[in-house]
Coordinates of C-alpha atoms and ligand atoms in Angstrom, one line a residue:
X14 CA -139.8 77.5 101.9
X15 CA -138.0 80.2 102.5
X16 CA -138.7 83.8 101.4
X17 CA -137.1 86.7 101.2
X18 CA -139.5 89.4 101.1
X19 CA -137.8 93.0 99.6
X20 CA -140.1 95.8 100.9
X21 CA -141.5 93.9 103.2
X22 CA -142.3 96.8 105.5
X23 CA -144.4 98.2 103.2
X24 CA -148.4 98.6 102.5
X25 CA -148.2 95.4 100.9
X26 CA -145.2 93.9 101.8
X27 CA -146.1 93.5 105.8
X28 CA -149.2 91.8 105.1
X29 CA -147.6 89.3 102.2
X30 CA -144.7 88.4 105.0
X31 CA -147.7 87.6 107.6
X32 CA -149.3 85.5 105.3
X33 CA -146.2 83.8 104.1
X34 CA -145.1 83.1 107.4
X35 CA -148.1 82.3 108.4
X36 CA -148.4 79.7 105.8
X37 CA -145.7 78.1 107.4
X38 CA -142.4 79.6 105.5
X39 CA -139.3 81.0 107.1
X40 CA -139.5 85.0 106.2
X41 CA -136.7 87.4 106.0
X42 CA -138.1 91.1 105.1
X43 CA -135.1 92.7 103.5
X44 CA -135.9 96.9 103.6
X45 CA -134.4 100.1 103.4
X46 CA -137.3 101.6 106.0
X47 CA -137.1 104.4 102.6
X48 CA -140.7 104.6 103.0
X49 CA -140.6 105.7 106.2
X50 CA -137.9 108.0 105.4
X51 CA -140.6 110.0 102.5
X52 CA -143.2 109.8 105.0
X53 CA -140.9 112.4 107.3
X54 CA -139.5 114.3 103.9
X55 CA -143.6 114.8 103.0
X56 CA -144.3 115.8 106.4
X57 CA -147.2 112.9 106.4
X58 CA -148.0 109.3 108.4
X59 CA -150.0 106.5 108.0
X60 CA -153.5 107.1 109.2
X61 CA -152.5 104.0 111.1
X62 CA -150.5 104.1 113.7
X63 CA -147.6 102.3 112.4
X64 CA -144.8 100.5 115.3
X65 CA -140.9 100.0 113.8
X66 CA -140.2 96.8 112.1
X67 CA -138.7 95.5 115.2
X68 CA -141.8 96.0 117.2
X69 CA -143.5 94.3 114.6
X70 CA -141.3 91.0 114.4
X71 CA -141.9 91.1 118.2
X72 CA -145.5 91.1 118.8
X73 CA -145.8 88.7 115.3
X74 CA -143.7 85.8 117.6
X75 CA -145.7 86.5 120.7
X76 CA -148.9 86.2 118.8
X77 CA -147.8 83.0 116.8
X78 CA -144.7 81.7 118.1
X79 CA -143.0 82.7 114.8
X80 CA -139.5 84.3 113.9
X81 CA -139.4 87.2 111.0
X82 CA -136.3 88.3 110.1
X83 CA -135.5 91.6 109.5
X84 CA -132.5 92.9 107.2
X85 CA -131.9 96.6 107.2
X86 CA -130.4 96.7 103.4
X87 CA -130.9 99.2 100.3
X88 CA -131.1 96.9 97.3
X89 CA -131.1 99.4 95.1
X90 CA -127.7 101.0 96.7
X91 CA -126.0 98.8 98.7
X92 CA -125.2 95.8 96.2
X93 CA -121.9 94.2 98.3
X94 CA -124.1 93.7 101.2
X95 CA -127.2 92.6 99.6
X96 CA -125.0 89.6 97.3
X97 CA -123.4 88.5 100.9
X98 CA -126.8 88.2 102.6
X99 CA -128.3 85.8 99.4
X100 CA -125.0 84.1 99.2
X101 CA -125.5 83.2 102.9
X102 CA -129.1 83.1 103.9
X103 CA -129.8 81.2 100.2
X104 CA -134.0 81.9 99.9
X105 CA -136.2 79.4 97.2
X106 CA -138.0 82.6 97.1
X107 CA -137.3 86.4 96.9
X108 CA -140.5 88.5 96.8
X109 CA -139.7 91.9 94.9
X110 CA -141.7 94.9 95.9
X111 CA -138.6 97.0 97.1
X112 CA -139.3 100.5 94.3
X113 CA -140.6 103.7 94.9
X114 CA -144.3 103.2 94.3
X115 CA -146.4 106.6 93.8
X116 CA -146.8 108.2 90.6
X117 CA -147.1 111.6 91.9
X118 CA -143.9 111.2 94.3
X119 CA -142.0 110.1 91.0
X120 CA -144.0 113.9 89.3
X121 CA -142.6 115.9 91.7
X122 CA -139.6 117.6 90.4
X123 CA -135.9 116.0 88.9
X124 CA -135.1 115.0 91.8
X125 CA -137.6 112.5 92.7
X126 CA -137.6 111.4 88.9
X127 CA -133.9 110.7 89.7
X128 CA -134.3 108.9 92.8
X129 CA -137.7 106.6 91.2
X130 CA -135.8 105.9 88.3
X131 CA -132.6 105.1 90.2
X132 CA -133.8 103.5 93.0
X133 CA -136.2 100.7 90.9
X134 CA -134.3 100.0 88.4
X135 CA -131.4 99.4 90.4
X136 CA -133.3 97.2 93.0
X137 CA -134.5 95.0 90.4
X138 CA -131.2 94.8 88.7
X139 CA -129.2 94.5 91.5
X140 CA -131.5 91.2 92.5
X141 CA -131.2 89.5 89.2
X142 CA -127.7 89.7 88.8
X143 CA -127.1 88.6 93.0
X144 CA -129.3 85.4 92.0
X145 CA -127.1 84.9 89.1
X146 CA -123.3 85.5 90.8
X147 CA -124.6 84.0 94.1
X148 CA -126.0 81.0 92.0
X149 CA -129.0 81.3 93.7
X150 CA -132.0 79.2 92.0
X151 CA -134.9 81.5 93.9
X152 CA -138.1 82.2 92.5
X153 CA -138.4 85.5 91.8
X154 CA -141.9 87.3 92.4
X155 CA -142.3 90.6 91.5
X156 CA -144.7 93.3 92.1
X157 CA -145.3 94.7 88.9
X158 CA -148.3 97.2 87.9
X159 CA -151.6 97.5 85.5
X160 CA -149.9 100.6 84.6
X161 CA -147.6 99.0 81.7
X162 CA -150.0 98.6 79.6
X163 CA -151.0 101.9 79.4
X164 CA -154.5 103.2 79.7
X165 CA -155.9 104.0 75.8
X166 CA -159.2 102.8 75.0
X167 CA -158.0 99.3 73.4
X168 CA -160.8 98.1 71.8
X169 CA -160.0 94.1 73.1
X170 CA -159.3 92.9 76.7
X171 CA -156.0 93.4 77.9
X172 CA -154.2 89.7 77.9
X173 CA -151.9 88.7 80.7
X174 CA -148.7 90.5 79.6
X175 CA -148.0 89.0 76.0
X176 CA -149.8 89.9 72.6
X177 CA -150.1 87.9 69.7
X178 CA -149.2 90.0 66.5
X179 CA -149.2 88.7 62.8
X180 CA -145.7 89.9 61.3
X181 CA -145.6 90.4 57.4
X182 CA -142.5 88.0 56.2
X183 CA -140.3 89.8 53.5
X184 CA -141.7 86.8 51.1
X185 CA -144.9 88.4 51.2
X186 CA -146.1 85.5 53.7
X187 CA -147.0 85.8 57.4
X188 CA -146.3 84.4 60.4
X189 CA -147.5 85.2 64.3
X190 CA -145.5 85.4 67.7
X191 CA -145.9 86.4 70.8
X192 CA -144.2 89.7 72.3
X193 CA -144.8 91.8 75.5
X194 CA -147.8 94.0 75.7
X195 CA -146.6 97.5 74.1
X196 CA -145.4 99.5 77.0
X197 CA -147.6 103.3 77.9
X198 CA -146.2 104.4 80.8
X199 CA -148.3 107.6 82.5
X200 CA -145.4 108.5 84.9
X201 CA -141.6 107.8 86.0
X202 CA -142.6 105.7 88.6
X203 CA -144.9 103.6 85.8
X204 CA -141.9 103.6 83.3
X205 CA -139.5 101.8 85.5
X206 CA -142.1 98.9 85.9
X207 CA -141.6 98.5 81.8
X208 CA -137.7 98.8 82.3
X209 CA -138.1 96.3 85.0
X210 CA -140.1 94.0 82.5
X211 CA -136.9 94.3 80.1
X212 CA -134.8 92.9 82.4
X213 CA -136.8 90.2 83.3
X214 CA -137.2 89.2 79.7
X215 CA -133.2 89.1 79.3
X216 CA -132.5 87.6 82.9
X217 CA -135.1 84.9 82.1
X218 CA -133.7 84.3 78.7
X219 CA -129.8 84.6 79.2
X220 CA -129.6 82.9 82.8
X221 CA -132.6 80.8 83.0
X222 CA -134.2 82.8 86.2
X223 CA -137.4 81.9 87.1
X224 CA -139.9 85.2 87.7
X225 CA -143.5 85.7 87.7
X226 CA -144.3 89.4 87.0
X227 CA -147.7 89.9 88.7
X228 CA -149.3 93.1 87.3
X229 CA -151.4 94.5 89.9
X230 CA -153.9 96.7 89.7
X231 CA -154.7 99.9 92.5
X232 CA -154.8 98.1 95.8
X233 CA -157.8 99.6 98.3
X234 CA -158.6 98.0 102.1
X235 CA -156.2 97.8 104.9
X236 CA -156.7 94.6 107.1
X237 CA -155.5 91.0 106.1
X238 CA -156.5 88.2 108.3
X239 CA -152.9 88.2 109.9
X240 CA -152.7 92.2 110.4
X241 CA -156.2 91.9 112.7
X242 CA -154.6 89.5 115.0
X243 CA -153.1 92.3 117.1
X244 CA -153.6 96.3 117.0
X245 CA -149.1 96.6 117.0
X246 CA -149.8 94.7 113.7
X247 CA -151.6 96.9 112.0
X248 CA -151.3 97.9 108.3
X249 CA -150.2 101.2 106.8
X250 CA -153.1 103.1 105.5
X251 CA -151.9 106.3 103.2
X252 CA -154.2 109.2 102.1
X253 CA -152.0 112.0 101.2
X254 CA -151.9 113.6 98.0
X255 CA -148.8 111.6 96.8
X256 CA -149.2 108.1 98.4
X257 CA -152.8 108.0 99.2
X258 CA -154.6 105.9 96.2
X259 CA -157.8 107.2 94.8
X260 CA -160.7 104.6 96.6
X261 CA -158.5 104.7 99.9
X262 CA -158.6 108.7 99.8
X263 CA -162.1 108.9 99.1
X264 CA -163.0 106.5 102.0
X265 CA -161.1 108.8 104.2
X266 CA -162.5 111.9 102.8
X267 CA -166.1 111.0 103.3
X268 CA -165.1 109.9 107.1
X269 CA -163.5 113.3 107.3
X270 CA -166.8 115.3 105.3
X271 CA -164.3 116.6 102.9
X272 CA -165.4 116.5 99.2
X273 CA -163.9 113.4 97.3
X274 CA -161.7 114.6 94.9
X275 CA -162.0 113.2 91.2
X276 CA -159.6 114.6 89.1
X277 CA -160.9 115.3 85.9
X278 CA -164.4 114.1 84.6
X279 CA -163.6 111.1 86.5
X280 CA -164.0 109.0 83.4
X281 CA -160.7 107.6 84.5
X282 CA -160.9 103.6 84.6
X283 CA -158.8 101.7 86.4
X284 CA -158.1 98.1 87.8
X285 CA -158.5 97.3 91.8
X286 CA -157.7 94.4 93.8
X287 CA -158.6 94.1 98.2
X288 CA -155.2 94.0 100.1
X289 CA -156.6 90.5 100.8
X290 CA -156.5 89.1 97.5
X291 CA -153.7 90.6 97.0
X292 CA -151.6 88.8 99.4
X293 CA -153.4 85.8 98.4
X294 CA -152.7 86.0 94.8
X295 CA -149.1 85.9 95.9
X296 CA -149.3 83.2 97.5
X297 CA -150.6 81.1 94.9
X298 CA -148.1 82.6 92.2
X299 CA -145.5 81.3 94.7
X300 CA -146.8 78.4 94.7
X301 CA -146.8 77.9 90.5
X302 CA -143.5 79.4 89.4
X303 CA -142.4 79.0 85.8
X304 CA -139.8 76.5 85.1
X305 CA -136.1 76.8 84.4
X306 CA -135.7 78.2 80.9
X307 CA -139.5 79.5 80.4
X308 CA -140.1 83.1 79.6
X309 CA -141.1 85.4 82.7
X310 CA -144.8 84.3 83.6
X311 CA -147.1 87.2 83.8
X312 CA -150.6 87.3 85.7
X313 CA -152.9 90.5 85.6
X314 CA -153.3 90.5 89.3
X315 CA -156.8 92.7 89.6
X316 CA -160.2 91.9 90.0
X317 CA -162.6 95.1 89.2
X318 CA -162.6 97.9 86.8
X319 CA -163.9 100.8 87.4
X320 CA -164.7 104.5 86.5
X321 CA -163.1 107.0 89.2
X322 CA -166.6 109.0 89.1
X323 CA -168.6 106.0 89.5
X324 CA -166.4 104.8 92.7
X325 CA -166.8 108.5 94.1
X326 CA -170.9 108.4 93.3
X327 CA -170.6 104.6 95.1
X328 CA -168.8 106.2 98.2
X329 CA -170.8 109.4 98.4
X330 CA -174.2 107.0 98.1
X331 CA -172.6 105.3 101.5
X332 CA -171.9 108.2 103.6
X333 CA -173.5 111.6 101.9
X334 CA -170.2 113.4 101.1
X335 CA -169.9 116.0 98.5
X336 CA -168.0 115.2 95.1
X337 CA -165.7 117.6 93.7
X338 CA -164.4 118.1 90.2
X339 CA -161.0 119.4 90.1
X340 CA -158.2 119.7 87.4
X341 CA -156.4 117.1 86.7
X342 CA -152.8 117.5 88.3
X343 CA -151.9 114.6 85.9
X344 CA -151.2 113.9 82.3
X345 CA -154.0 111.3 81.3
X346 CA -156.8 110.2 79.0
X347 CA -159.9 112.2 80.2
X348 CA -162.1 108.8 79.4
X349 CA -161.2 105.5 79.0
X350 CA -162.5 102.0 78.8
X351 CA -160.6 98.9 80.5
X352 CA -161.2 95.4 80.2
X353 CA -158.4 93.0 81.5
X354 CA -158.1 89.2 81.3
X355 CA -157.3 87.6 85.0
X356 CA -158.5 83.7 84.4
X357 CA -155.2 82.6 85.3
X358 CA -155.4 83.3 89.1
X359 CA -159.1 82.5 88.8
X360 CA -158.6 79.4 87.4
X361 CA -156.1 78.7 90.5
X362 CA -159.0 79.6 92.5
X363 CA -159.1 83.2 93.5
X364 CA -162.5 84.1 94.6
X365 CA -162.1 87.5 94.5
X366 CA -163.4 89.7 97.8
X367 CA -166.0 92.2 96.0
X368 CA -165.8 96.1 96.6
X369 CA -169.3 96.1 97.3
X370 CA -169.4 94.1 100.5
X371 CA -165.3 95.2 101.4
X372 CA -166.2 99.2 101.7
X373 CA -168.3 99.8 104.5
X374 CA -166.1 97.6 106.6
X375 CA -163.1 100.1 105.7
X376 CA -165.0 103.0 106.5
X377 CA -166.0 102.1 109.7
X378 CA -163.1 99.6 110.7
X379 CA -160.5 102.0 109.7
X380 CA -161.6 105.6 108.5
X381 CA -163.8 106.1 111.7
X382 CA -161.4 104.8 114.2
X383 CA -158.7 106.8 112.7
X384 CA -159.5 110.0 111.6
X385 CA -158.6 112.1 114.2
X386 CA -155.1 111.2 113.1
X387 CA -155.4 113.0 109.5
X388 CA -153.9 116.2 108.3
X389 CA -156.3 118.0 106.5
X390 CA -153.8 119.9 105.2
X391 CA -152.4 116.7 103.2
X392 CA -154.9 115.5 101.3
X393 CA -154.3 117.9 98.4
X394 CA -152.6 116.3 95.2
X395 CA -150.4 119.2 94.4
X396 CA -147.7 116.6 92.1
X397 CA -147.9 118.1 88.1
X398 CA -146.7 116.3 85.4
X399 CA -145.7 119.0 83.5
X400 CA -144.5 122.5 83.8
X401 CA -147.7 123.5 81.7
X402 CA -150.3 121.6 83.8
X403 CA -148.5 122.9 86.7
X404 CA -149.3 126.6 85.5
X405 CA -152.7 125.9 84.9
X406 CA -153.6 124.9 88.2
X407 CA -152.1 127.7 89.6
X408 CA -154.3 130.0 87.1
X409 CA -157.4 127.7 87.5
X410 CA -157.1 128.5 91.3
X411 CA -156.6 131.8 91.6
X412 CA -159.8 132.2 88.7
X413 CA -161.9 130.5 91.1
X414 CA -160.7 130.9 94.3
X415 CA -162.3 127.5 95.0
X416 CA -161.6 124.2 92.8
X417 CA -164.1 123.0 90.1
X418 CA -168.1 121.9 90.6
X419 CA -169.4 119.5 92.8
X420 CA -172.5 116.5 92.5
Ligands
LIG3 P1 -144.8 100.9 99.9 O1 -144.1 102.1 99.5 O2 -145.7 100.9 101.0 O3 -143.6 99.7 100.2 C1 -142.4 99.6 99.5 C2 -141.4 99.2 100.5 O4 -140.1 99.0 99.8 C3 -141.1 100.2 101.6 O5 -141.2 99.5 102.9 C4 -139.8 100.7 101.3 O6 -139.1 101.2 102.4 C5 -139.1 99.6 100.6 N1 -138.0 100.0 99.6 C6 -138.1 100.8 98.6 N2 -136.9 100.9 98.0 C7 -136.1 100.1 98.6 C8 -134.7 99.7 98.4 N3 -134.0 100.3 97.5 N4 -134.2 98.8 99.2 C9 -134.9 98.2 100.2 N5 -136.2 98.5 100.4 C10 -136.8 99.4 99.6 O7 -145.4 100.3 98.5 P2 -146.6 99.2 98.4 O8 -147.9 99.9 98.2 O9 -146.5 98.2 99.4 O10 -146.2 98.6 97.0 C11 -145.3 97.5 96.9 C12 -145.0 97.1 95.5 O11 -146.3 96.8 94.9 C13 -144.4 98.3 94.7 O12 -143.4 97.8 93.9 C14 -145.6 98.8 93.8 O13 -145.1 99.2 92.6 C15 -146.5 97.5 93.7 N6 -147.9 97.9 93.5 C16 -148.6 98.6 94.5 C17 -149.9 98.9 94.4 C18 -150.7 99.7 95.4 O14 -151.8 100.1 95.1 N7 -150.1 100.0 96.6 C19 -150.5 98.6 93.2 C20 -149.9 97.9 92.2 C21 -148.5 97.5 92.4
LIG4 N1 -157.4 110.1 91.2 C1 -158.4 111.0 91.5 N2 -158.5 111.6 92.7 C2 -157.6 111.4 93.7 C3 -156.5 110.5 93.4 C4 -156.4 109.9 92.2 O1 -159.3 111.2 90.6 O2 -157.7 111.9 94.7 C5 -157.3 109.4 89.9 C6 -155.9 109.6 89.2 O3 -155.9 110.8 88.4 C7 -155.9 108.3 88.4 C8 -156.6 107.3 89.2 O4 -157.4 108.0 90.2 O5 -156.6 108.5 87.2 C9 -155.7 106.3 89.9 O6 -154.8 107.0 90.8 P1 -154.1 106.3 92.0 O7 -153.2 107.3 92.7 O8 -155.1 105.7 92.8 O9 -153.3 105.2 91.3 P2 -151.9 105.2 90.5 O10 -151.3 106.5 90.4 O11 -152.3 104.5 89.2 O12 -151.0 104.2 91.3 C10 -151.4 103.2 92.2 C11 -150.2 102.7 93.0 C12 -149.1 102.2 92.1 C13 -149.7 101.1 91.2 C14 -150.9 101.5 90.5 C15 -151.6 100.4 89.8 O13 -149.7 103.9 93.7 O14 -148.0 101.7 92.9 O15 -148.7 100.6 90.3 O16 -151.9 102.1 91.4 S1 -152.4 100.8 88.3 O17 -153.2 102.0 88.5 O18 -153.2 99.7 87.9 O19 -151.3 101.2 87.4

């Protein structure tokens, strides 16, 4: 088949276009190299060391004998472009994970709620409506988040994407349907994944386009079987305050004997999901699109909850480090309990790789093979989400000199 992969020099991009490719489809990473771009803006770098696309595409044919593409276009801006390059390269697939990823990036002031907002809602926009004026029957896959839904304390499992609701008639009767899971985005960058489900829902509706939103949970690990082939294909590994995902930072911070750093109580729960399954789990939605005409189909693509305290007390049980409580820099429930449905990529056979066995393998693989390459400096999360929250830390840290208590 062939795939166009948007983003596909990204964390989870490169190792979804070595998968696909090596799979056996013809890959064409479309990206902006934006990424790349924030790394220099933030002053930070992979704690891998990271070659240029082009390097990449060369040492992936030496090692196989297979071609990557590479297209150096900005979905989000450069629309013209983009509709000529469907129109004439024609993919059965487009993979979608072109947006501006980190909550804490999208925090950061107007400006980057500007860009976030522009930049994702535009990519995916920009896509549906190529597919449509190209007349381009692609599958489209899209890298959606866990996020959507919103993190109360629900009281049932979260179902994949759609809720059934009774709806009083005005005869005094009832009747039921089913209607997206009620949007609670925590951030920017989390509210243009529920614009982004809005335009799926007309897309799919008004122009029959056939999309699978995958809502994935936080994504930890670094290696895919494809990315350990050869050290010039290595993965990007982030740990800064902004990009750097909460397991991921606290396997770094333990390698480095800096104090993992739960914000909050750590009551936090969230949903995670091993770089390997995810690139697996997009395989398999590739391989089971909806038809022509059906709603979007929606997968919960995680496959562990749990509490941010307990995965720093799991971390700090491996290696000894220190645990530290600070402020929250973020606007979020202090506690919360999660439970998700994900039988349909079970039942398609996902046998999901368990954090348990994954970590230690991270932390020596990856944390102690790179650290020498970290910035201390960077690991603070120093994003806000208000004006108000932003004041208190500033208060909280002069009080104590030091942030909160530690395990
Ligand atoms: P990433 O930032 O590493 O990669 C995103 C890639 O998209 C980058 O290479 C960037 O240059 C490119 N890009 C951004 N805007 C573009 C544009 N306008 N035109 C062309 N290219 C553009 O992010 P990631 O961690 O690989 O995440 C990929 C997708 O998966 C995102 O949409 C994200 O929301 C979703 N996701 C990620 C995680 C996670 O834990 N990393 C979890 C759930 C969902
Ligand atoms: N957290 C800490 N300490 C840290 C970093 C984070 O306690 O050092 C906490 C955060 O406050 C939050 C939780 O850990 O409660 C998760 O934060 P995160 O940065 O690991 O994840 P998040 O901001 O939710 O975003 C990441 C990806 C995003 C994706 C999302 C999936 O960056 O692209 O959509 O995970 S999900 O969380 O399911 O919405």
């Amino acid at each position: 088949m062939r795939v166009a992969v948007l983003g596909g020099d990204g964390f989870v991009g490169w190792p979804t276009t070595l998968h696909l490719s090596n799979l056996g489809h013809e890959v064409a990473v479309v990206d902006n190299l934006s990424r790349r771009w924030i790394d220099t803006e933030l002053g930070v770098q992979s704690l891998t060391p990271m070659d240029s696309i082009q390097e990449r595409q060369r040492i992936w044919k030496e090692v196989t004998g297979r071609s990557l593409l590479f297209e150096h276009i900005d979905v989000a801006d450069e629309y013209p472009r983009f509709k000529d390059w469907l129109a004439t390269w024609r993919p059965e697939a487009v993979i979608h994970f072109a947006e501006q990823r980190a909550a804490p990036y999208s925090m950061k002031s107007d400006r980057h709620k500007t860009y976030t907002v522009n930049n994702n809602v535009n990519a995916t926009h920009n896509l549906l409506n190529a597919l449509v004026a190209t007349e381009t029957d692609a599958h489209v896959v899209h890298l959606g988040t866990m996020g959507v839904y919103g993190y109360s304390t629900a009281g049932a499992s979260i179902p994949e994407g759609y809720l059934t609701v009774d709806v009083s008639l005005d005869d005094g009767g009832k009747t039921s349907r089913e209607i997206l899971y009620p949007t609670d985005a925590g951030s920017i960058y989390h509210m243009t994944k529920c614009l982004d489900q809005v335009l799926f829902q007309f897309y799919a509706k008004n122009d029959g386009v056939r999309i699978t939103d995958l809502h994935q949970g936080i994504v930890w690990g670094t290696h895919t079987d494809q990315t350990r082939r050869h050290e010039q294909l290595i993965n990007r590994f982030d740990y800064d305050g902004d990009y750097g995902t909460v397991l991921n930072r606290f396997l770094i911070q333990a390698a480095l004997h800096h104090p993992l750093t739960v914000h909050g109580t750590g009551g936090q729960s969230r949903a995670f999901i091993h770089i390997q399954d995810s690139v697996r789990c997009i395989a398999i939605a590739l391989a089971n699109p909806p038809k022509r005409g059906e709603r979007t189909k929606i997968f919960n693509q995680m496959t562990e909850v749990h509490r941010v305290r307990d995965l720093a007390k799991l971390v700090s049980g491996l290696t000894g480090a220190d645990i530290v409580y600070l402020p929250n820099p973020r606007k979020e429930a202090a506690e919360n309990e999660l439970s998700v449905k994900n039988e349909q990529f079970v039942a398609l056979g996902l046998d999901p790789i368990k954090l348990q066995t994954g970590l230690l393998t991270e932390l020596v693989d990856v944390a102690g093979k790179y650290i020498h390459r970290v910035d201390r400096s960077r690991i603070p999360s120093t994003s806000a989400w208000t004006r108000e929250i932003a004041a208190k830390l500033v208060t909280e840290i002069e009080a104590n000199g030091a942030p909160g208590g530690t395990d």
